[in-house]
Amino acid sequence: MRDMKSPIPSLSDELLSWYDSNARILPWRVSPQDHAAGVRPDPYRIWMSEVMLQQTTVAAVKDYFHRFTARWPTVGDLAAAVDADVMGEWAGLGYYARARNLLKCARVVAGDLGGVFPDSHDALLTLPGIGPYTAAAIASIAFDQPETVLDGNVERVMARLHDIHAPLPGSKSLLKSHATALTPDTRPGDYAQAVMDLGATICTPKSPACGICPWRAPCQARRNGTVAELPKKTPKKPKPTRHGIAYLARSAEGAWLLERRPDKGLLGGMLGWPGSDWSEAPEPRPPFEADWQDLGAEVRHTFTHFHLILRIQTAELPAGYNPKEGEEVQPRHGFKPGDLPTVMRKAFDLWRQASPE
Ligand code: SF4
């Protein structure tokens, strides 16, 4: 909750009047004009957009958001969805634990809460997949509560506005206290979106458009000539590289052997290719004995904590293959590469390039 009042009340007013003319049009957003006319955001759409936006860009999220809300227009519809359909629609968006939590949360809201999202930060925090940032964003945007929403955009704007040189992530709480001090009691939902828009469209990481910024006069970094240095960040440790083998087995009729990954862990619950462990020196683990051929091409993919280099081996899937637990044989016309997580789809794309039909 907010505990500091704005020492410079006009800053939020200036930003809100900029937002009234410059708000981004986003599929989950109620425009400032509609908001002023009494239109209220749909908490289901705000929640979904915020879960999708965790560690993903607005540009990447828009299509997914349209597809999800067209297929499951209400939280009740999503709660009743088949898990595999939701995981399939999520494929490519990454961080698959978010999709599993999306479903869990929808089922709690539709079941225990009668289809109504709670309107306070603390109550939102109790729901699956909702951490402090997402709770603040939903409380603020969907319910107009004066919560402080601190994403990467807002951190950058605060560091520059106040010329803060302490590096992230250590400076987060200082930046948050500045963001809290600016959050107004009137129109807090619009304000939260305004400051995010300012960071996304004007106070960008490279070449910020200070000349047309509504905060150019009070901005201390602009005055001190330090904009390009901010925000400072503690250097990250380089990511390790792991290796693995993916086994692509296809029958003479074009059916594929796939494997559903365990619910817990990386790509949990998603369909993919059977494979080895991912480590410095992976143990081969083909799903069946065969003359596995190396495709001679490697998938390169980066996860949050490591880079992965995946070798691809192929073999013909024997007729009448009996899938083991967790495995599925998908017939040629039932197989949808778009339902695979990105790393697995990259392996399929390499196979297709190497195996023109
Ligand atoms: S004046 Fe420039 S650096 Fe300062 S907040 Fe605006 S865009 Fe960012």
Short mmCIF file of C-alpha atoms and ligand atoms in Angstrom, two decimals:
data_model
loop_
_atom_site.label_atom_id
_atom_site.label_comp_id
_atom_site.label_asym_id
_atom_site.label_seq_id
_atom_site.Cartn_x
_atom_site.Cartn_y
_atom_site.Cartn_z
CA MET A 1 0.00 0.00 0.00
CA ARG A 2 1.03 3.57 -0.61
CA ASP A 3 2.36 5.46 2.36
CA MET A 4 3.96 8.57 0.85
CA LYS A 5 2.17 11.50 -0.70
CA SER A 6 3.35 13.30 -3.79
CA PRO A 7 5.73 16.12 -2.92
CA ILE A 8 5.24 17.56 -6.40
CA PRO A 9 1.54 17.17 -7.16
CA SER A 10 1.74 18.75 -10.58
CA LEU A 11 3.97 15.98 -11.94
CA SER A 12 1.15 13.44 -12.01
CA ASP A 13 -1.25 16.04 -13.48
CA GLU A 14 1.23 16.82 -16.25
CA LEU A 15 1.67 13.16 -17.02
CA LEU A 16 -2.07 12.49 -17.01
CA SER A 17 -2.77 15.31 -19.44
CA TRP A 18 -0.02 13.92 -21.72
CA TYR A 19 -1.65 10.48 -21.42
CA ASP A 20 -5.06 11.89 -22.37
CA SER A 21 -3.66 12.71 -25.83
CA ASN A 22 -1.00 10.01 -26.19
CA ALA A 23 -2.26 6.79 -24.56
CA ARG A 24 -1.31 3.69 -26.50
CA ILE A 25 -4.24 1.78 -27.93
CA LEU A 26 -4.03 -1.70 -26.42
CA PRO A 27 -6.63 -4.45 -26.79
CA TRP A 28 -7.17 -4.79 -23.03
CA ARG A 29 -7.12 -1.07 -22.28
CA VAL A 30 -10.02 1.34 -21.66
CA SER A 31 -8.96 4.65 -23.19
CA PRO A 32 -8.73 7.66 -20.85
CA GLN A 33 -11.73 9.22 -22.63
CA ASP A 34 -13.89 6.11 -22.17
CA HIS A 35 -12.68 5.79 -18.60
CA ALA A 36 -13.72 9.39 -17.90
CA ALA A 37 -17.12 8.59 -19.44
CA GLY A 38 -17.60 5.77 -16.91
CA VAL A 39 -16.44 2.70 -18.84
CA ARG A 40 -14.67 0.30 -16.46
CA PRO A 41 -11.95 -2.16 -17.50
CA ASP A 42 -12.84 -5.86 -17.43
CA PRO A 43 -10.70 -7.36 -14.61
CA TYR A 44 -10.53 -10.67 -16.52
CA ARG A 45 -8.90 -8.96 -19.52
CA ILE A 46 -6.57 -6.88 -17.34
CA TRP A 47 -5.52 -9.97 -15.38
CA MET A 48 -4.91 -11.97 -18.55
CA SER A 49 -2.88 -9.18 -20.17
CA GLU A 50 -0.76 -8.74 -17.05
CA VAL A 51 -0.01 -12.46 -16.76
CA MET A 52 0.91 -12.58 -20.45
CA LEU A 53 3.07 -9.47 -20.13
CA GLN A 54 5.22 -10.94 -17.34
CA GLN A 55 8.65 -11.03 -19.04
CA THR A 56 7.11 -10.68 -22.53
CA THR A 57 6.71 -7.60 -24.73
CA VAL A 58 3.43 -5.88 -25.59
CA ALA A 59 4.03 -6.58 -29.30
CA ALA A 60 4.40 -10.32 -28.66
CA VAL A 61 1.36 -10.48 -26.38
CA LYS A 62 -1.30 -8.79 -28.55
CA ASP A 63 -2.06 -11.73 -30.87
CA TYR A 64 -2.12 -14.20 -28.00
CA PHE A 65 -4.48 -11.94 -26.06
CA HIS A 66 -6.88 -11.71 -29.02
CA ARG A 67 -6.86 -15.47 -29.49
CA PHE A 68 -7.38 -16.28 -25.80
CA THR A 69 -10.20 -13.80 -25.27
CA ALA A 70 -11.94 -14.83 -28.52
CA ARG A 71 -11.79 -18.49 -27.53
CA TRP A 72 -12.46 -18.00 -23.78
CA PRO A 73 -14.32 -14.66 -23.39
CA THR A 74 -14.91 -14.98 -19.63
CA VAL A 75 -13.06 -16.38 -16.66
CA GLY A 76 -15.74 -19.10 -16.46
CA ASP A 77 -15.02 -20.15 -20.06
CA LEU A 78 -11.29 -20.34 -19.35
CA ALA A 79 -11.83 -22.28 -16.12
CA ALA A 80 -13.80 -24.89 -18.09
CA ALA A 81 -11.15 -25.20 -20.84
CA VAL A 82 -9.24 -28.41 -21.52
CA ASP A 83 -5.69 -27.98 -20.12
CA ALA A 84 -3.99 -29.16 -23.34
CA ASP A 85 -5.95 -26.58 -25.39
CA VAL A 86 -4.74 -23.76 -23.15
CA MET A 87 -1.15 -25.02 -23.21
CA GLY A 88 -1.37 -25.29 -27.00
CA GLU A 89 -2.63 -21.70 -27.39
CA TRP A 90 0.13 -20.53 -25.06
CA ALA A 91 2.88 -22.25 -27.09
CA GLY A 92 5.52 -19.75 -28.17
CA LEU A 93 4.82 -17.26 -25.38
CA GLY A 94 7.35 -18.98 -23.09
CA TYR A 95 7.48 -19.37 -19.31
CA TYR A 96 4.93 -22.18 -19.37
CA ALA A 97 4.39 -22.18 -15.61
CA ARG A 98 2.46 -18.97 -16.27
CA ALA A 99 -0.06 -20.83 -18.43
CA ARG A 100 -0.56 -23.49 -15.77
CA ASN A 101 -1.08 -20.79 -13.14
CA LEU A 102 -3.43 -18.93 -15.48
CA LEU A 103 -5.69 -21.98 -15.52
CA LYS A 104 -5.37 -22.57 -11.77
CA CYS A 105 -6.24 -18.94 -11.07
CA ALA A 106 -9.22 -18.99 -13.46
CA ARG A 107 -10.55 -22.06 -11.65
CA VAL A 108 -10.20 -20.45 -8.22
CA VAL A 109 -11.94 -17.25 -9.40
CA ALA A 110 -14.69 -19.06 -11.31
CA GLY A 111 -15.15 -21.70 -8.58
CA ASP A 112 -14.44 -20.28 -5.13
CA LEU A 113 -15.06 -16.60 -5.89
CA GLY A 114 -18.19 -16.85 -8.03
CA GLY A 115 -16.43 -15.51 -11.12
CA VAL A 116 -15.51 -12.19 -9.50
CA PHE A 117 -11.89 -11.05 -9.22
CA PRO A 118 -10.98 -9.51 -5.85
CA ASP A 119 -10.36 -5.77 -6.03
CA SER A 120 -7.57 -5.34 -3.48
CA HIS A 121 -3.83 -5.87 -3.82
CA ASP A 122 -3.69 -8.21 -0.80
CA ALA A 123 -6.58 -10.40 -1.91
CA LEU A 124 -5.21 -10.59 -5.46
CA LEU A 125 -1.85 -11.72 -4.05
CA THR A 126 -3.45 -14.89 -2.70
CA LEU A 127 -4.35 -16.11 -6.21
CA PRO A 128 -2.12 -18.55 -8.15
CA GLY A 129 0.43 -16.88 -10.41
CA ILE A 130 -0.14 -13.37 -9.04
CA GLY A 131 2.91 -11.81 -7.40
CA PRO A 132 3.31 -8.31 -5.95
CA TYR A 133 3.83 -6.60 -9.31
CA THR A 134 0.84 -8.22 -11.01
CA ALA A 135 -1.40 -7.66 -7.97
CA ALA A 136 -0.49 -3.97 -7.98
CA ALA A 137 -1.08 -3.68 -11.73
CA ILE A 138 -4.51 -5.35 -11.57
CA ALA A 139 -5.61 -3.43 -8.46
CA SER A 140 -4.53 -0.20 -10.06
CA ILE A 141 -5.66 -0.64 -13.67
CA ALA A 142 -8.81 -2.72 -13.17
CA PHE A 143 -9.99 -1.25 -9.87
CA ASP A 144 -8.43 2.24 -9.75
CA GLN A 145 -6.60 1.61 -6.46
CA PRO A 146 -3.59 3.88 -5.76
CA GLU A 147 -1.01 1.09 -5.95
CA THR A 148 2.56 1.54 -7.18
CA VAL A 149 3.27 -0.34 -10.36
CA LEU A 150 7.00 -0.70 -10.96
CA ASP A 151 8.00 -2.43 -14.18
CA GLY A 152 11.22 -1.97 -16.14
CA ASN A 153 9.80 1.08 -17.90
CA VAL A 154 8.86 2.77 -14.65
CA GLU A 155 12.23 1.95 -13.07
CA ARG A 156 14.00 3.63 -15.98
CA VAL A 157 11.79 6.72 -15.83
CA MET A 158 12.24 7.07 -12.05
CA ALA A 159 16.02 6.60 -12.25
CA ARG A 160 16.23 9.37 -14.83
CA LEU A 161 13.66 11.72 -13.35
CA HIS A 162 15.56 11.67 -10.03
CA ASP A 163 19.05 11.07 -11.50
CA ILE A 164 19.61 7.95 -9.40
CA HIS A 165 22.94 6.23 -10.09
CA ALA A 166 22.68 3.30 -7.65
CA PRO A 167 22.48 0.20 -9.86
CA LEU A 168 19.50 -2.12 -10.31
CA PRO A 169 18.36 -4.45 -8.90
CA GLY A 170 19.69 -3.07 -5.59
CA SER A 171 18.04 0.31 -6.21
CA LYS A 172 14.55 -1.15 -6.70
CA SER A 173 13.18 -0.10 -3.32
CA LEU A 174 14.51 3.44 -3.71
CA LEU A 175 12.96 3.69 -7.18
CA LYS A 176 9.71 2.29 -5.82
CA SER A 177 9.55 4.89 -3.06
CA HIS A 178 9.91 7.62 -5.68
CA ALA A 179 7.22 6.00 -7.83
CA THR A 180 4.94 5.73 -4.79
CA ALA A 181 5.45 9.39 -3.94
CA LEU A 182 4.19 10.37 -7.39
CA THR A 183 1.14 8.08 -7.53
CA PRO A 184 -1.97 10.26 -7.24
CA ASP A 185 -5.22 9.45 -5.44
CA THR A 186 -7.24 10.62 -8.43
CA ARG A 187 -7.11 8.48 -11.57
CA PRO A 188 -4.44 6.11 -10.19
CA GLY A 189 -5.27 3.48 -12.82
CA ASP A 190 -4.76 5.93 -15.68
CA TYR A 191 -1.61 7.23 -13.99
CA ALA A 192 -0.11 3.73 -13.71
CA GLN A 193 -0.69 3.17 -17.42
CA ALA A 194 0.58 6.67 -18.25
CA VAL A 195 3.94 6.19 -16.58
CA MET A 196 4.36 2.79 -18.25
CA ASP A 197 3.49 4.39 -21.61
CA LEU A 198 5.97 7.18 -21.01
CA GLY A 199 8.74 4.61 -20.49
CA ALA A 200 7.65 2.54 -23.48
CA THR A 201 7.25 5.36 -26.00
CA ILE A 202 9.23 8.47 -24.86
CA CYS A 203 11.71 7.61 -22.12
CA THR A 204 12.99 4.61 -24.07
CA PRO A 205 16.26 2.82 -23.20
CA LYS A 206 18.10 4.27 -26.21
CA SER A 207 17.55 7.75 -27.65
CA PRO A 208 14.74 8.94 -25.36
CA ALA A 209 12.64 11.74 -26.85
CA CYS A 210 13.32 14.25 -24.07
CA GLY A 211 12.28 17.17 -26.29
CA ILE A 212 8.62 16.07 -26.23
CA CYS A 213 8.56 14.55 -22.73
CA PRO A 214 5.96 15.97 -20.34
CA TRP A 215 8.55 15.68 -17.54
CA ARG A 216 11.43 17.34 -19.40
CA ALA A 217 11.46 20.39 -17.08
CA PRO A 218 11.73 18.55 -13.75
CA CYS A 219 13.91 15.70 -15.12
CA GLN A 220 17.18 15.79 -13.20
CA ALA A 221 19.09 13.41 -15.47
CA ARG A 222 18.24 15.58 -18.47
CA ARG A 223 19.48 18.64 -16.62
CA ASN A 224 22.67 16.87 -15.51
CA GLY A 225 23.37 15.26 -18.89
CA THR A 226 23.29 11.71 -17.48
CA VAL A 227 20.24 10.32 -19.30
CA ALA A 228 22.23 7.92 -21.48
CA GLU A 229 23.93 6.32 -18.43
CA LEU A 230 20.68 5.51 -16.62
CA PRO A 231 19.40 3.26 -15.27
CA LYS A 232 22.65 1.66 -14.09
CA LYS A 233 22.62 -2.10 -13.70
CA THR A 234 24.81 -4.51 -11.79
CA PRO A 235 26.48 -6.65 -14.48
CA LYS A 236 24.85 -10.06 -14.81
CA LYS A 237 26.83 -13.26 -14.58
CA PRO A 238 27.23 -14.84 -18.02
CA LYS A 239 24.71 -17.62 -18.65
CA PRO A 240 26.08 -21.17 -18.85
CA THR A 241 25.56 -23.25 -21.99
CA ARG A 242 23.89 -26.65 -21.77
CA HIS A 243 23.64 -29.32 -24.42
CA GLY A 244 20.94 -31.85 -25.28
CA ILE A 245 19.63 -34.22 -27.93
CA ALA A 246 16.09 -34.18 -29.35
CA TYR A 247 14.81 -37.34 -31.02
CA LEU A 248 12.45 -36.75 -33.95
CA ALA A 249 10.80 -40.00 -34.95
CA ARG A 250 8.30 -40.09 -37.81
CA SER A 251 6.47 -43.07 -39.21
CA ALA A 252 6.24 -43.94 -42.90
CA GLU A 253 2.69 -42.49 -42.80
CA GLY A 254 3.90 -39.20 -41.32
CA ALA A 255 2.89 -39.73 -37.67
CA TRP A 256 5.18 -38.18 -35.03
CA LEU A 257 6.29 -39.43 -31.64
CA LEU A 258 5.92 -36.70 -29.00
CA GLU A 259 6.34 -36.63 -25.26
CA ARG A 260 4.45 -34.56 -22.70
CA ARG A 261 6.87 -33.07 -20.20
CA PRO A 262 6.26 -33.45 -16.47
CA ASP A 263 4.05 -30.71 -14.97
CA LYS A 264 6.86 -29.38 -12.81
CA GLY A 265 10.01 -27.85 -14.25
CA LEU A 266 11.04 -26.18 -17.47
CA LEU A 267 8.37 -26.34 -20.23
CA GLY A 268 6.24 -28.22 -17.67
CA GLY A 269 3.11 -29.80 -19.13
CA MET A 270 4.09 -28.97 -22.72
CA LEU A 271 4.38 -31.39 -25.60
CA GLY A 272 7.83 -31.79 -27.11
CA TRP A 273 10.25 -34.24 -28.61
CA PRO A 274 11.60 -37.10 -26.52
CA GLY A 275 15.13 -36.19 -25.53
CA SER A 276 18.16 -36.42 -23.33
CA ASP A 277 18.74 -34.37 -20.21
CA TRP A 278 20.07 -30.85 -20.80
CA SER A 279 23.47 -30.54 -19.19
CA GLU A 280 27.17 -30.06 -19.93
CA ALA A 281 27.46 -33.66 -21.12
CA PRO A 282 24.02 -35.14 -21.79
CA GLU A 283 23.43 -38.89 -21.72
CA PRO A 284 21.82 -40.17 -24.96
CA ARG A 285 18.28 -41.35 -24.19
CA PRO A 286 16.57 -42.38 -27.44
CA PRO A 287 12.91 -43.39 -26.98
CA PHE A 288 13.52 -46.70 -28.80
CA GLU A 289 16.38 -48.64 -30.33
CA ALA A 290 17.01 -47.61 -33.93
CA ASP A 291 19.70 -46.38 -36.27
CA TRP A 292 19.38 -42.75 -35.13
CA GLN A 293 20.88 -40.31 -37.64
CA ASP A 294 22.27 -36.93 -36.69
CA LEU A 295 20.56 -34.19 -38.72
CA GLY A 296 23.77 -32.14 -38.73
CA ALA A 297 21.96 -29.02 -37.51
CA GLU A 298 21.60 -27.62 -34.00
CA VAL A 299 18.87 -25.64 -32.30
CA ARG A 300 20.16 -22.68 -30.35
CA HIS A 301 17.79 -21.30 -27.76
CA THR A 302 18.15 -19.13 -24.68
CA PHE A 303 16.17 -19.69 -21.50
CA THR A 304 16.17 -17.38 -18.50
CA HIS A 305 19.14 -19.07 -16.83
CA PHE A 306 21.06 -20.81 -19.62
CA HIS A 307 21.74 -21.15 -23.33
CA LEU A 308 20.81 -24.47 -24.91
CA ILE A 309 22.38 -26.18 -27.90
CA LEU A 310 20.18 -29.05 -29.01
CA ARG A 311 21.37 -31.70 -31.48
CA ILE A 312 18.68 -33.37 -33.53
CA GLN A 313 18.59 -37.07 -34.26
CA THR A 314 16.04 -38.72 -36.49
CA ALA A 315 14.76 -42.23 -37.09
CA GLU A 316 11.70 -43.88 -38.58
CA LEU A 317 8.96 -44.62 -36.05
CA PRO A 318 8.18 -48.34 -36.35
CA ALA A 319 4.65 -49.28 -37.49
CA GLY A 320 2.49 -50.20 -34.50
CA TYR A 321 4.80 -48.45 -32.00
CA ASN A 322 3.34 -48.72 -28.52
CA PRO A 323 3.80 -45.34 -26.74
CA LYS A 324 5.28 -45.47 -23.25
CA GLU A 325 3.88 -43.39 -20.38
CA GLY A 326 4.02 -39.68 -21.26
CA GLU A 327 4.48 -40.39 -24.97
CA GLU A 328 1.90 -39.71 -27.71
CA VAL A 329 1.87 -40.69 -31.34
CA GLN A 330 0.23 -37.90 -33.30
CA PRO A 331 -1.05 -38.76 -36.78
CA ARG A 332 0.20 -36.66 -39.67
CA HIS A 333 -2.96 -34.51 -39.83
CA GLY A 334 -3.35 -34.14 -36.05
CA PHE A 335 0.18 -32.81 -35.57
CA LYS A 336 0.32 -29.01 -35.15
CA PRO A 337 3.89 -27.68 -34.91
CA GLY A 338 2.45 -24.34 -33.70
CA ASP A 339 1.34 -26.04 -30.46
CA LEU A 340 4.94 -26.86 -29.56
CA PRO A 341 7.02 -24.59 -27.32
CA THR A 342 9.47 -22.47 -29.31
CA VAL A 343 12.57 -24.58 -28.68
CA MET A 344 10.75 -27.71 -29.88
CA ARG A 345 9.31 -25.93 -32.90
CA LYS A 346 12.81 -24.77 -33.86
CA ALA A 347 13.86 -28.43 -33.94
CA PHE A 348 10.90 -29.24 -36.20
CA ASP A 349 11.73 -26.30 -38.50
CA LEU A 350 15.31 -27.54 -38.89
CA TRP A 351 14.03 -31.04 -39.68
CA ARG A 352 11.64 -29.59 -42.30
CA GLN A 353 14.42 -27.57 -43.92
CA ALA A 354 16.58 -30.66 -44.12
CA SER A 355 13.80 -33.00 -45.25
CA PRO A 356 11.77 -31.42 -48.11
CA GLU A 357 8.72 -33.53 -48.90
S1 SF4 B 1 13.18 14.17 -19.96
FE1 SF4 B 1 14.08 12.47 -21.08
S2 SF4 B 1 15.14 11.23 -19.53
FE2 SF4 B 1 13.78 12.63 -18.44
S3 SF4 B 1 11.92 11.43 -18.09
FE3 SF4 B 1 11.62 12.57 -20.00
S4 SF4 B 1 12.32 11.23 -21.65
FE4 SF4 B 1 13.09 10.40 -19.70
#
